[in-house]
């Protein structure tokens, strides 16, 4: 059905063609789901765009064939390609909200897609669109027809995209990270939907993702890409139980997995000869003289008591404003030198809560006890000494570092703000921080754009540590990173916790990451903590229905792996 | 549906109220300018050189109501202005409102003609440049636009007159003919000032169109539309241009507003009897009621046009319709 033979894609640069995809070959049969997995920059998205003939202007196919039912798409004219697109080959994108035109209703956009490939009347197309929306299980399809994309949730938008993709009964559906922007529970629904439609329509699906869990759950076969090359292709169960390729092994190892806690996650290393292997780093020990037994402190470092924060929102222009309880009576405490994992889906109030603790916003009521003192209502001036003690690492390492400052300026900024030491002492301190987060000292003079995502997050961590805080709030700090890079940053955070006596409030939507790093866990839903307790207890026997729902929704890479990991 | 309609009415009502408050603030400012500006209108009126007697000055003050306390003058003036009575011209006693109503449509006409010329030139040029980004065509068009912005209107106007009236003899160099007297002559005389004003504006509209189009072309949904199999032509005209329209409409609206008081040079150059001409002659004659009346008219038009543009947004973008709530 879809056969890719020796596909090579290169970027046009001033220095000539720079290959990005090399000699990739695979086939997908009707009704099959092939998972294409790899890290960012591995060439998986470029491959899919090459198949659709939608490569960016600076990329070209240098070699190979893309055969759809025997027709080579590479040789098609633009007009022929256009007829195949949407009708024969459909695509679903990563960010559903951004992939819909904001100024047309969802109904109009589906109708438009139908009319592009079918000769039916407008009324018939509308009826068909409505039927499609029912098929993708959207609540209230009639309302959805009239709704604009911004009036729907991300999951609903992705359903609209899927409805549009299957509207003309395509033979092949390419889904590029279709669930990456969605919550776990929504991700599960969307994946179930895709699998169900696949069985019904009989289309072949090329599922591109960086998430091995997603692959494990839905794909029949897996192709692994690394640095533009196809590493391995195998049936899904075989790949996970018996990976042949070194990179595949390393990639599977570096993924934190539910029910399998490890002291440190293995990371992927590449030696001088270019061979890839998985290395499990040893936990860093405290510097010499530092191994004084750490007294167990009975007092929590941070304690929240019935914290509340509401926003006033107007549902319609004329309606009276109603209170939206973003944080609704939250209480928990974190012991010194431990990690509390705060889990919840988007919109549950996690970020509002972290902003309130940082006193970036003022809570309505309740107490924030930090080292026993209530900081909930301190003035900006009285809050200042506490600002040194609480630091934050944000989700997006691309957005949280000022692109016009050098790394030395960025890391040194908190020191300069608190007028810590002389400039010479500060730059020495910056170098020590770079050592601590595992970056070369030469990094100090560089700018953020010269670093990868994982390295940037290390810079952000170094900046957070500059004033020797006792509490570090990590708000989705590893969510934007690839699995292997995520493993490195998680290991780093664990090492630094021991080295600098840190306490973490680790906010994430990813349960396997939270399980890996946390000592205690709090599950948040609609502004409330529905369950809290020791990590192991919660993962072993979740009490609240919502916790169980979250845990069930996480794609897991089977029990075989857990056994292998423990062995 | 009903909720949407009432929501829209609330929106319009709120905007109107804001516009009214703005107008009142501007009116107050205009009134106070008269007391801040140097020179006594009474002395000017009676002729300072002829050394008028104190009795004559006092009589004139009484006649003009200038002997009243400032605050009561202000309220009387405001009350009259509310009834479109801006007083009488100091030089000939002719009602200011009559001047304004006869000159205002001419300025409006010139401004609209200029904006239409500007949009008709600027929008297609911007689209053409955006679609071939980085090509020779883009470079040439962008350079022309930059030159267009930087050439002062009086130089462009002079060049136009030299070429089209003197060299070719196609169009009259200046003047104004009322539309009721001769329709063809009216528009022939409108053409050159409208083009002189429009060219410079076209340049900035072209630049805004180009950058706005480029921004939308880079969005994910454009790629999704291509993946749907839609032709490039339909993607541009049906989706990209509509999304790109908001900043373009903004700049067109702002320019139209600015033109209300910004036609001075062109009106003077082409002898076009509009509001700006009126204002300039009134200022040099210290004809305060006329200054106040024409300034207020210009400000009111500016506010009105901005109001219309803002309401127009919500037609273009469903997100603004809801977000404003």
Short mmCIF file of N, CA, C and O in Angstrom, two decimals, chain A residues 118-189:
data_model
loop_
_atom_site.label_atom_id
_atom_site.label_comp_id
_atom_site.label_asym_id
_atom_site.label_seq_id
_atom_site.Cartn_x
_atom_site.Cartn_y
_atom_site.Cartn_z
N UNK A 118 -14.96 15.25 -3.17
CA UNK A 118 -16.17 14.52 -3.54
C UNK A 118 -17.13 15.45 -4.25
O UNK A 118 -17.28 16.61 -3.88
N UNK A 119 -17.79 14.91 -5.27
CA UNK A 119 -18.76 15.71 -6.00
C UNK A 119 -20.14 15.51 -5.41
O UNK A 119 -20.96 14.77 -5.93
N UNK A 120 -20.38 16.18 -4.26
CA UNK A 120 -21.72 16.12 -3.68
C UNK A 120 -22.14 17.54 -3.34
O UNK A 120 -21.31 18.45 -3.33
N UNK A 121 -23.42 17.72 -3.07
CA UNK A 121 -23.94 19.04 -2.76
C UNK A 121 -23.50 19.50 -1.38
O UNK A 121 -22.99 18.71 -0.58
N UNK A 122 -23.68 20.80 -1.12
CA UNK A 122 -23.24 21.36 0.16
C UNK A 122 -24.03 20.78 1.33
O UNK A 122 -23.47 20.49 2.38
N UNK A 123 -25.34 20.62 1.11
CA UNK A 123 -26.19 20.09 2.18
C UNK A 123 -25.79 18.65 2.51
O UNK A 123 -25.69 18.27 3.69
N UNK A 124 -25.51 17.88 1.47
CA UNK A 124 -25.10 16.49 1.68
C UNK A 124 -23.77 16.45 2.42
O UNK A 124 -23.56 15.62 3.32
N UNK A 125 -22.86 17.37 2.06
CA UNK A 125 -21.56 17.43 2.72
C UNK A 125 -21.71 17.76 4.20
O UNK A 125 -21.01 17.22 5.05
N UNK A 126 -22.66 18.65 4.51
CA UNK A 126 -22.90 19.02 5.91
C UNK A 126 -23.40 17.82 6.70
O UNK A 126 -22.98 17.58 7.83
N UNK A 127 -24.33 17.08 6.07
CA UNK A 127 -24.84 15.88 6.75
C UNK A 127 -23.71 14.90 7.00
O UNK A 127 -23.60 14.29 8.05
N UNK A 128 -22.84 14.79 6.01
CA UNK A 128 -21.73 13.86 6.14
C UNK A 128 -20.77 14.30 7.26
O UNK A 128 -20.29 13.49 8.05
N UNK A 129 -20.53 15.61 7.30
CA UNK A 129 -19.63 16.15 8.33
C UNK A 129 -20.19 15.86 9.72
O UNK A 129 -19.46 15.46 10.64
N UNK A 130 -21.50 16.04 9.88
CA UNK A 130 -22.14 15.79 11.16
C UNK A 130 -22.00 14.32 11.54
O UNK A 130 -21.68 13.98 12.69
N UNK A 131 -22.20 13.44 10.54
CA UNK A 131 -22.07 12.00 10.80
C UNK A 131 -20.63 11.66 11.21
O UNK A 131 -20.40 10.85 12.12
N UNK A 132 -19.66 12.33 10.57
CA UNK A 132 -18.25 12.08 10.91
C UNK A 132 -17.95 12.50 12.34
O UNK A 132 -17.25 11.81 13.07
N UNK A 133 -18.51 13.66 12.73
CA UNK A 133 -18.27 14.14 14.09
C UNK A 133 -18.87 13.17 15.11
O UNK A 133 -18.32 12.97 16.19
N UNK A 134 -20.01 12.57 14.75
CA UNK A 134 -20.59 11.56 15.64
C UNK A 134 -19.66 10.36 15.73
O UNK A 134 -19.45 9.79 16.80
N UNK A 135 -19.08 10.03 14.60
CA UNK A 135 -18.22 8.86 14.54
C UNK A 135 -16.96 9.03 15.40
O UNK A 135 -16.45 8.06 15.95
N UNK A 136 -16.45 10.27 15.50
CA UNK A 136 -15.26 10.48 16.33
C UNK A 136 -15.65 10.79 17.78
O UNK A 136 -14.82 11.25 18.56
N UNK A 137 -16.93 10.53 18.11
CA UNK A 137 -17.43 10.65 19.49
C UNK A 137 -17.23 12.03 20.10
O UNK A 137 -16.73 12.15 21.22
N UNK A 138 -17.57 13.06 19.33
CA UNK A 138 -17.52 14.40 19.92
C UNK A 138 -18.83 14.64 20.66
O UNK A 138 -19.89 14.33 20.12
N UNK A 139 -18.77 15.14 21.89
CA UNK A 139 -20.02 15.45 22.56
C UNK A 139 -20.71 16.61 21.83
O UNK A 139 -20.05 17.59 21.46
N UNK A 140 -22.00 16.48 21.60
CA UNK A 140 -22.78 17.52 20.93
C UNK A 140 -22.21 17.92 19.55
O UNK A 140 -21.73 19.04 19.36
N UNK A 141 -22.29 17.02 18.57
CA UNK A 141 -21.71 17.30 17.25
C UNK A 141 -22.33 18.52 16.57
O UNK A 141 -21.61 19.26 15.88
N UNK A 142 -23.62 18.76 16.80
CA UNK A 142 -24.26 19.91 16.15
C UNK A 142 -23.63 21.21 16.62
O UNK A 142 -23.38 22.13 15.84
N UNK A 143 -23.34 21.29 17.93
CA UNK A 143 -22.70 22.49 18.45
C UNK A 143 -21.28 22.62 17.89
O UNK A 143 -20.82 23.71 17.56
N UNK A 144 -20.62 21.49 17.79
CA UNK A 144 -19.24 21.49 17.28
C UNK A 144 -19.19 21.99 15.84
O UNK A 144 -18.24 22.68 15.45
N UNK A 145 -20.22 21.67 15.05
CA UNK A 145 -20.27 22.16 13.67
C UNK A 145 -20.22 23.69 13.64
O UNK A 145 -19.59 24.29 12.78
N UNK A 146 -20.91 24.31 14.61
CA UNK A 146 -21.00 25.78 14.64
C UNK A 146 -19.82 26.42 15.36
O UNK A 146 -19.62 27.62 15.29
N UNK A 147 -19.06 25.61 16.11
CA UNK A 147 -18.03 26.18 16.98
C UNK A 147 -16.78 26.56 16.21
O UNK A 147 -16.44 25.94 15.20
N UNK A 148 -16.10 27.59 16.69
CA UNK A 148 -14.79 27.95 16.16
C UNK A 148 -13.74 27.15 16.93
O UNK A 148 -13.97 26.78 18.09
N UNK A 149 -12.58 26.88 16.30
CA UNK A 149 -11.58 26.04 16.97
C UNK A 149 -11.25 26.49 18.40
O UNK A 149 -11.09 25.64 19.27
N UNK A 150 -11.17 27.80 18.65
CA UNK A 150 -10.75 28.23 19.99
C UNK A 150 -11.82 27.96 21.04
O UNK A 150 -11.57 28.11 22.23
N UNK A 151 -13.02 27.58 20.59
CA UNK A 151 -14.08 27.29 21.56
C UNK A 151 -14.08 25.82 21.98
O UNK A 151 -14.89 25.41 22.80
N UNK A 152 -13.19 25.03 21.37
CA UNK A 152 -13.12 23.61 21.70
C UNK A 152 -11.83 23.33 22.46
O UNK A 152 -10.88 24.11 22.40
N UNK A 153 -11.80 22.19 23.16
CA UNK A 153 -10.56 21.79 23.85
C UNK A 153 -9.60 21.17 22.84
O UNK A 153 -9.98 20.86 21.71
N UNK A 154 -8.36 20.97 23.27
CA UNK A 154 -7.36 20.37 22.39
C UNK A 154 -7.79 19.00 21.89
O UNK A 154 -7.64 18.67 20.71
N UNK A 155 -8.33 18.20 22.80
CA UNK A 155 -8.77 16.85 22.42
C UNK A 155 -9.88 16.90 21.39
O UNK A 155 -9.89 16.13 20.43
N UNK A 156 -10.83 17.84 21.60
CA UNK A 156 -11.93 17.97 20.65
C UNK A 156 -11.43 18.43 19.28
O UNK A 156 -11.87 17.93 18.25
N UNK A 157 -10.46 19.37 19.29
CA UNK A 157 -9.89 19.82 18.01
C UNK A 157 -9.23 18.65 17.29
O UNK A 157 -9.34 18.53 16.07
N UNK A 158 -8.53 17.79 18.05
CA UNK A 158 -7.88 16.67 17.39
C UNK A 158 -8.92 15.72 16.80
O UNK A 158 -8.72 15.15 15.74
N UNK A 159 -10.07 15.58 17.47
CA UNK A 159 -11.14 14.75 16.91
C UNK A 159 -11.66 15.36 15.61
O UNK A 159 -11.95 14.64 14.65
N UNK A 160 -11.77 16.70 15.58
CA UNK A 160 -12.20 17.36 14.35
C UNK A 160 -11.19 17.08 13.24
O UNK A 160 -11.55 16.75 12.11
N UNK A 161 -9.90 17.17 13.58
CA UNK A 161 -8.85 16.89 12.59
C UNK A 161 -8.97 15.46 12.08
O UNK A 161 -8.80 15.19 10.89
N UNK A 162 -9.23 14.54 13.00
CA UNK A 162 -9.34 13.13 12.61
C UNK A 162 -10.57 12.94 11.72
O UNK A 162 -10.50 12.26 10.69
N UNK A 163 -11.68 13.58 12.10
CA UNK A 163 -12.89 13.50 11.28
C UNK A 163 -12.59 13.98 9.86
O UNK A 163 -12.99 13.39 8.86
N UNK A 164 -11.82 15.07 9.79
CA UNK A 164 -11.48 15.64 8.50
C UNK A 164 -10.57 14.68 7.72
O UNK A 164 -10.73 14.49 6.53
N UNK A 165 -9.64 14.06 8.44
CA UNK A 165 -8.69 13.17 7.78
C UNK A 165 -9.39 11.94 7.22
O UNK A 165 -9.04 11.47 6.13
N UNK A 166 -10.38 11.40 7.94
CA UNK A 166 -11.02 10.18 7.45
C UNK A 166 -12.21 10.48 6.53
O UNK A 166 -12.83 9.58 6.01
N UNK A 167 -12.50 11.78 6.32
CA UNK A 167 -13.71 12.17 5.60
C UNK A 167 -13.77 11.55 4.20
O UNK A 167 -14.82 11.18 3.73
N UNK A 168 -12.63 11.44 3.53
CA UNK A 168 -12.66 10.92 2.16
C UNK A 168 -12.13 9.51 2.09
O UNK A 168 -11.62 9.08 1.06
N UNK A 169 -12.25 8.78 3.18
CA UNK A 169 -11.80 7.38 3.24
C UNK A 169 -10.41 7.21 2.62
O UNK A 169 -10.23 6.53 1.62
N UNK A 170 -9.41 7.83 3.24
CA UNK A 170 -8.06 7.74 2.67
C UNK A 170 -7.51 6.34 2.84
O UNK A 170 -7.94 5.60 3.72
N UNK A 171 -6.55 5.98 1.98
CA UNK A 171 -5.92 4.66 2.11
C UNK A 171 -4.82 4.71 3.16
O UNK A 171 -4.51 3.72 3.78
N UNK A 172 -4.23 5.90 3.29
CA UNK A 172 -3.11 6.04 4.24
C UNK A 172 -3.35 7.27 5.11
O UNK A 172 -3.71 8.34 4.60
N UNK A 173 -3.16 7.12 6.42
CA UNK A 173 -3.23 8.28 7.31
C UNK A 173 -1.86 8.44 7.97
O UNK A 173 -1.33 7.49 8.56
N UNK A 174 -1.30 9.64 7.83
CA UNK A 174 -0.04 9.92 8.51
C UNK A 174 -0.36 10.76 9.74
O UNK A 174 -0.93 11.85 9.62
N UNK A 175 -0.04 10.23 10.91
CA UNK A 175 -0.33 10.97 12.15
C UNK A 175 0.99 11.38 12.77
O UNK A 175 1.76 10.53 13.22
N UNK A 176 1.29 12.69 12.76
CA UNK A 176 2.57 13.19 13.26
C UNK A 176 2.39 13.66 14.70
O UNK A 176 1.82 14.72 14.93
N UNK A 177 2.87 12.89 15.65
CA UNK A 177 2.74 13.22 17.08
C UNK A 177 1.31 13.63 17.42
O UNK A 177 1.09 14.70 18.01
N UNK A 178 0.30 12.81 17.09
CA UNK A 178 -1.09 13.28 17.22
C UNK A 178 -1.53 13.52 18.66
O UNK A 178 -2.51 14.19 18.90
N UNK A 179 -0.82 12.95 19.63
CA UNK A 179 -1.30 13.07 21.02
C UNK A 179 -0.31 13.78 21.92
O UNK A 179 -0.55 13.91 23.12
N UNK A 180 0.78 14.29 21.36
CA UNK A 180 1.83 14.88 22.20
C UNK A 180 1.33 16.10 22.96
O UNK A 180 1.73 16.35 24.09
N UNK A 181 0.42 16.86 22.33
CA UNK A 181 -0.05 18.10 22.98
C UNK A 181 -1.24 17.83 23.89
O UNK A 181 -1.82 18.76 24.43
N UNK A 182 -1.61 16.58 24.08
CA UNK A 182 -2.85 16.29 24.82
C UNK A 182 -2.56 15.64 26.18
O UNK A 182 -1.51 15.05 26.39
N UNK A 183 -3.53 15.72 27.08
CA UNK A 183 -3.43 15.06 28.38
C UNK A 183 -3.47 13.54 28.22
O UNK A 183 -4.01 13.04 27.25
N UNK A 184 -2.95 12.83 29.24
CA UNK A 184 -2.92 11.36 29.14
C UNK A 184 -4.29 10.75 28.90
O UNK A 184 -4.44 9.87 28.05
N UNK A 185 -5.29 11.20 29.66
CA UNK A 185 -6.61 10.56 29.50
C UNK A 185 -7.17 10.85 28.11
O UNK A 185 -7.77 9.98 27.49
N UNK A 186 -6.94 12.08 27.63
CA UNK A 186 -7.41 12.43 26.29
C UNK A 186 -6.60 11.67 25.25
O UNK A 186 -7.13 11.19 24.25
N UNK A 187 -5.29 11.54 25.51
CA UNK A 187 -4.42 10.80 24.59
C UNK A 187 -4.96 9.38 24.40
O UNK A 187 -5.05 8.88 23.29
N UNK A 188 -5.36 8.77 25.51
CA UNK A 188 -5.86 7.39 25.43
C UNK A 188 -7.11 7.34 24.55
O UNK A 188 -7.23 6.48 23.68
N UNK A 189 -8.02 8.32 24.76
CA UNK A 189 -9.25 8.33 23.96
C UNK A 189 -8.92 8.49 22.47
O UNK A 189 -9.48 7.79 21.62
#
